[in-house]
PDB file of C-alpha atoms in Angstrom:
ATOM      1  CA  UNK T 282       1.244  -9.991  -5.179  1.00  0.00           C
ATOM      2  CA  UNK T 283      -0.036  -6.396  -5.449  1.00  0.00           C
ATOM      3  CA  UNK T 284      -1.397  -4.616  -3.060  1.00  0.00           C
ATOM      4  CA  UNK T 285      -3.158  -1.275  -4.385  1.00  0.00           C
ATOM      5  CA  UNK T 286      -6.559  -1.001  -4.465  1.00  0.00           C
ATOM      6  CA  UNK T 287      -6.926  -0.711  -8.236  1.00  0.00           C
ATOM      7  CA  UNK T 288      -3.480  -2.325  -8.686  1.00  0.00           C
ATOM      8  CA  UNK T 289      -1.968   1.218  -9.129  1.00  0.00           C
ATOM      9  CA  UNK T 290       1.523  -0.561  -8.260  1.00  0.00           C
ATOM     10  CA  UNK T 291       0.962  -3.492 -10.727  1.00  0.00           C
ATOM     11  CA  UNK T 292       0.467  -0.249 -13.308  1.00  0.00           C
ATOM     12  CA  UNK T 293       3.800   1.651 -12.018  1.00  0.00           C
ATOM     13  CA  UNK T 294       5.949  -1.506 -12.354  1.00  0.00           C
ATOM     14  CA  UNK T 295       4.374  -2.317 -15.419  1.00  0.00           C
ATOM     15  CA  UNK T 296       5.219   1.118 -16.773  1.00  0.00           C
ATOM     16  CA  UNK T 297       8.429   1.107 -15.490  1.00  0.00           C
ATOM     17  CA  UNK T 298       9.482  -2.506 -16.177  1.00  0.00           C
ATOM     18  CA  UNK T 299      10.081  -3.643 -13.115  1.00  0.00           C
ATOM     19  CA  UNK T 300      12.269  -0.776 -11.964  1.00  0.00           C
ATOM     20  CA  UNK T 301      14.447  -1.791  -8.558  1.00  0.00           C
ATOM     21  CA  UNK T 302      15.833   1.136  -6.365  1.00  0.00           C
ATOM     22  CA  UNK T 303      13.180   3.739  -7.476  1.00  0.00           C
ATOM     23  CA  UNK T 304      11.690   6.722  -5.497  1.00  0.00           C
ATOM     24  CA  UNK T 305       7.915   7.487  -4.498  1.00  0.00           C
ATOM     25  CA  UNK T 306       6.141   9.980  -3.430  1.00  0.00           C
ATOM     26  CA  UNK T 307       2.609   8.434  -1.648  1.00  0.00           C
ATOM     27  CA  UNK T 308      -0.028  11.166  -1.047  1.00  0.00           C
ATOM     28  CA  UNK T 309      -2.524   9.599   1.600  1.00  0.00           C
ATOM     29  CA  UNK T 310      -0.929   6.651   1.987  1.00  0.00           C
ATOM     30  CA  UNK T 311      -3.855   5.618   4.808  1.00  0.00           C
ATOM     31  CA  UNK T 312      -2.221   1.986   5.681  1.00  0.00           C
ATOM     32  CA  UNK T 313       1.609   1.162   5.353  1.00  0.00           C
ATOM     33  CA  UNK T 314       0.471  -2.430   4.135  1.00  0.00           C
ATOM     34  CA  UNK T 315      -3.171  -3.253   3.491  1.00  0.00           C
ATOM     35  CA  UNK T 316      -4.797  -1.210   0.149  1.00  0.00           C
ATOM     36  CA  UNK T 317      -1.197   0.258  -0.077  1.00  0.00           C
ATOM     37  CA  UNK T 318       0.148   1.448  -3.449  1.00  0.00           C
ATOM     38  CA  UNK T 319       3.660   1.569  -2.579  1.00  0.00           C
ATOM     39  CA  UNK T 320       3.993  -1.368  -0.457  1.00  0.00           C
ATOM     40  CA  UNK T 321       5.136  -3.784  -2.827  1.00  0.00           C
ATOM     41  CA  UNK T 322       7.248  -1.472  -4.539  1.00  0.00           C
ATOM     42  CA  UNK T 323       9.360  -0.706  -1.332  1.00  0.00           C
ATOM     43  CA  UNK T 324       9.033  -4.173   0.001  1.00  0.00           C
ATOM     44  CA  UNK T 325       9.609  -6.398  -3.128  1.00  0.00           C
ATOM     45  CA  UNK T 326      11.778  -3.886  -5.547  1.00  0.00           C
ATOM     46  CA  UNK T 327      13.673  -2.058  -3.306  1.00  0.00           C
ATOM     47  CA  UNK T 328      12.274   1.522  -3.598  1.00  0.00           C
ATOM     48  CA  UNK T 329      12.316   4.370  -0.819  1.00  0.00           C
ATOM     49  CA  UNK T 330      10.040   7.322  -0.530  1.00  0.00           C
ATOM     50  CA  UNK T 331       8.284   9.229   1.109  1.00  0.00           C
ATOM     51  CA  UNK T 332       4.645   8.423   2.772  1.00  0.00           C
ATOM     52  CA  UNK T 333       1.993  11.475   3.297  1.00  0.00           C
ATOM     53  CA  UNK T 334      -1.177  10.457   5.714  1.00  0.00           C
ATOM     54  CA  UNK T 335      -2.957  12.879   8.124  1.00  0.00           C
ATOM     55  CA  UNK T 336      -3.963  10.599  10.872  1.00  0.00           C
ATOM     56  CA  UNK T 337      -1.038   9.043  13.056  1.00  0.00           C
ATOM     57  CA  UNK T 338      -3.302   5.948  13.213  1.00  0.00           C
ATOM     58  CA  UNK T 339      -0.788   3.679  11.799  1.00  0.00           C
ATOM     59  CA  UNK T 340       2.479   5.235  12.926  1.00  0.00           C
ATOM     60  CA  UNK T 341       3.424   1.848  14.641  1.00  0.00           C
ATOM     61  CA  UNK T 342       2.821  -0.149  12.143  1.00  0.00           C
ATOM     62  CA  UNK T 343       4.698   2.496   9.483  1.00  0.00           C
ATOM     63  CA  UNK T 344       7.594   2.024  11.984  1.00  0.00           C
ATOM     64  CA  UNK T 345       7.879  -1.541  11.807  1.00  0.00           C
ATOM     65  CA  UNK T 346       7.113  -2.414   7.929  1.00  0.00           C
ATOM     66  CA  UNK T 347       8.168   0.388   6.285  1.00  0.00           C
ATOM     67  CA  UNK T 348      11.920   1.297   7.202  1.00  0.00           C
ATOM     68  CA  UNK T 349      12.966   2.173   3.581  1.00  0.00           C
ATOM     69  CA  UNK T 350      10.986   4.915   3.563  1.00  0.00           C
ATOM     70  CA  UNK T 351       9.613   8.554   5.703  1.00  0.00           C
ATOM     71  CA  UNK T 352       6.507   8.963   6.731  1.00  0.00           C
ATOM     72  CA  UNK T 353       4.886  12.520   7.476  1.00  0.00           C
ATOM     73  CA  UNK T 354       2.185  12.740   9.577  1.00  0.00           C
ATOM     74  CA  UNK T 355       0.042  15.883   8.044  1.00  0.00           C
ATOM     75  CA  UNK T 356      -2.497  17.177   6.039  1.00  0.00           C
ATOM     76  CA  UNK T 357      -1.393  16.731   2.478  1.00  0.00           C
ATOM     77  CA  UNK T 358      -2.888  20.702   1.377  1.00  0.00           C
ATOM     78  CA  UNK T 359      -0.873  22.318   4.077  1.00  0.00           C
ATOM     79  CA  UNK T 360       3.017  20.667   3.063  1.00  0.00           C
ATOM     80  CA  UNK T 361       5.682  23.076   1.861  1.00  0.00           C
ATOM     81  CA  UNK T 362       6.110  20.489  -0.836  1.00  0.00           C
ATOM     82  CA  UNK T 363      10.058  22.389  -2.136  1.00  0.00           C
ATOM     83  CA  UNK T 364      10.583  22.494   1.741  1.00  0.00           C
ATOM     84  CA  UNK T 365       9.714  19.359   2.434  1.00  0.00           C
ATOM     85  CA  UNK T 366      11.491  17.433  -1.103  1.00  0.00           C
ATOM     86  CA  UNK T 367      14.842  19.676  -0.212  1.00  0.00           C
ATOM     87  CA  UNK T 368      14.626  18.407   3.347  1.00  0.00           C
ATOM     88  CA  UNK T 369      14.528  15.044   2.528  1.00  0.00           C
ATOM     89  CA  UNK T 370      17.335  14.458  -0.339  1.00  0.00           C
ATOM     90  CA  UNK T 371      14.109  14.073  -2.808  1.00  0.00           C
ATOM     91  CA  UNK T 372      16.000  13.335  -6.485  1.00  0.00           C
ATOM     92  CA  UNK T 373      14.809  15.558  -8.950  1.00  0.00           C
ATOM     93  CA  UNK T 374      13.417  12.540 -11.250  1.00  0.00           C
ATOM     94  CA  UNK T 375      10.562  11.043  -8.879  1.00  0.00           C
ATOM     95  CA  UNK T 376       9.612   7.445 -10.331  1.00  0.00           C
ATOM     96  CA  UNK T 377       6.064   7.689  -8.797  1.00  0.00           C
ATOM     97  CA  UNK T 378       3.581  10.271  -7.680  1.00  0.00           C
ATOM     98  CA  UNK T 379       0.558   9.184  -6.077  1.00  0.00           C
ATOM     99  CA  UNK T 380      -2.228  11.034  -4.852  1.00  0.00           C
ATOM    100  CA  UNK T 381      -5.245   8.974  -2.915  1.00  0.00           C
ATOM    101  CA  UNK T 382      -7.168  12.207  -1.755  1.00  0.00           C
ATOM    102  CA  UNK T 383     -11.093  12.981  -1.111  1.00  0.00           C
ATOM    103  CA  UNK T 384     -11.838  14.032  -5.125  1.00  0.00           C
ATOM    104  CA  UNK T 385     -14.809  14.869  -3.479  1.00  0.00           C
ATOM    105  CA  UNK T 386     -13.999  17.491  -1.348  1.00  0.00           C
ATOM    106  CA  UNK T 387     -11.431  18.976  -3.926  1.00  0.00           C
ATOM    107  CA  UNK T 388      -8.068  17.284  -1.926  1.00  0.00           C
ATOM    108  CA  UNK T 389      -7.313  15.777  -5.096  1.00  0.00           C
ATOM    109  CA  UNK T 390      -7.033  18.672  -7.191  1.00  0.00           C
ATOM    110  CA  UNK T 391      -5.859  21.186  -4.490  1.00  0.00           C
ATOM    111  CA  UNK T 392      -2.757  19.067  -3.819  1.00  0.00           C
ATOM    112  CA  UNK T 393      -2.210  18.639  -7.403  1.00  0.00           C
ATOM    113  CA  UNK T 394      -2.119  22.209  -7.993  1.00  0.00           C
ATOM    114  CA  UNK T 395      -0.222  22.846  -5.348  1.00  0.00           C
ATOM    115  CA  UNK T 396       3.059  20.434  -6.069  1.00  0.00           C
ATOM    116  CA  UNK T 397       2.578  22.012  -9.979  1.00  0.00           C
ATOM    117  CA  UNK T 398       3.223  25.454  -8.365  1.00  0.00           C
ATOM    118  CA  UNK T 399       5.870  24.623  -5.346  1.00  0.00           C
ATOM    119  CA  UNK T 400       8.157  21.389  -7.001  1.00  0.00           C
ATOM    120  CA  UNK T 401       7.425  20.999 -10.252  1.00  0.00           C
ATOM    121  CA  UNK T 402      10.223  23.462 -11.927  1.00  0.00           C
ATOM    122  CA  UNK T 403      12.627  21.124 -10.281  1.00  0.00           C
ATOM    123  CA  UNK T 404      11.182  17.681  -9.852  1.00  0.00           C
ATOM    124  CA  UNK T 405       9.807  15.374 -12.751  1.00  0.00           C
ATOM    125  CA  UNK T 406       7.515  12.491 -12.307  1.00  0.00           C
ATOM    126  CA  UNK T 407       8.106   9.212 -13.912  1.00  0.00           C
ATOM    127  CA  UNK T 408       3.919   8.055 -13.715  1.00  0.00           C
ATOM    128  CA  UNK T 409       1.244   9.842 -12.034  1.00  0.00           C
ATOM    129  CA  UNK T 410      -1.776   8.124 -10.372  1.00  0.00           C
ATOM    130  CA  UNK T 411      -4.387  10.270  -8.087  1.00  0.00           C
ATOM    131  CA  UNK T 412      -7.791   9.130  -7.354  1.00  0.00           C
ATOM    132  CA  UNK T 413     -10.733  10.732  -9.203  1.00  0.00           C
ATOM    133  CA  UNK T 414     -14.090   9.223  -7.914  1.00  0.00           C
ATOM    134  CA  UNK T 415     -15.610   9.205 -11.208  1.00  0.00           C
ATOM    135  CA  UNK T 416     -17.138   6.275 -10.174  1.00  0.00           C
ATOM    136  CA  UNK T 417     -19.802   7.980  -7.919  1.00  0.00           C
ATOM    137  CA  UNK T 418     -19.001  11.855  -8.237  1.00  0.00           C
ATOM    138  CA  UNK T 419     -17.013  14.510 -10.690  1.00  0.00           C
ATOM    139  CA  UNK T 420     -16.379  16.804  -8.508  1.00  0.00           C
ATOM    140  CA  UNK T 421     -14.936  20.202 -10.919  1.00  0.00           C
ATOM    141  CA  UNK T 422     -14.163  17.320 -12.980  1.00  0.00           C
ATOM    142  CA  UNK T 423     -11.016  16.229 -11.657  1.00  0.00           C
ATOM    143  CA  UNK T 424     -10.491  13.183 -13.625  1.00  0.00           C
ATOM    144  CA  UNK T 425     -10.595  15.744 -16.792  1.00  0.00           C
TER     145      UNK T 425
END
């Protein structure tokens, strides 16, 4: 039934008990389906959102299974996040925030930063899950 990779959406729905009609924001979203954390939400609990990936690999497939929601097609450090939110009728309380970056590279952390300094005076985030790598690095230890 769940579809993230460390059941990140079985932990959001769990946390939010279930919630139908929520909002998500998906930061390197890579497929629209497979080892997708906000599949199931959109697909089995009506929520909407909107999808960050930097390769337009998928674009078809984002078409076809994932009309509730936008996709943006760009590297997730370079966003005007307040642009981008204001653009897109973003509500101000966010249900999810997910962030499935390089930790390695410092993607993670960057973006993190980042949406503190551009959104986060305005938008609130219900749960938070962003990949850390602790597994085989600690890069600036980002899981910390």
């Amino acid at each position: 039934m769940y579809n993230g990779q460390a059941e990140q959406d079985k932990f959001v729905l769990n946390v939010l008990k279930h919630k139908q009609n929520g909002f998500f924001v998906e930061i390197g979203s890579h497929h629209p389906i497979i080892i997708n954390n906000s599949y199931v939400l959109e697909h089995n609990y009506n929520w909407k959102g909107i999808m960050i990936e930097r390769t337009n690999t998928w674009i078809n497939d984002y078409n076809e299974h994932r009309p509730n929601s936008t996709v943006v097609i760009n590297d997730a450090t370079e966003i005007d996040y307040k642009h981008l939110f204001e653009t897109n009728n973003v509500p101000t309380d966010i249900d999810y925030l997910q962030i499935d970056l390089d930790a390695n590279n410092g993607s993670t952390l960057n973006v993190l930063k980042k949406i503190e300094r551009e959104v986060m005076n305005k938008y609130k985030f219900a749960t938070v899950t962003f990949e850390h790598d602790i597994y085989h690095t600690n890069y600036l230890n980002t899981r910390n």
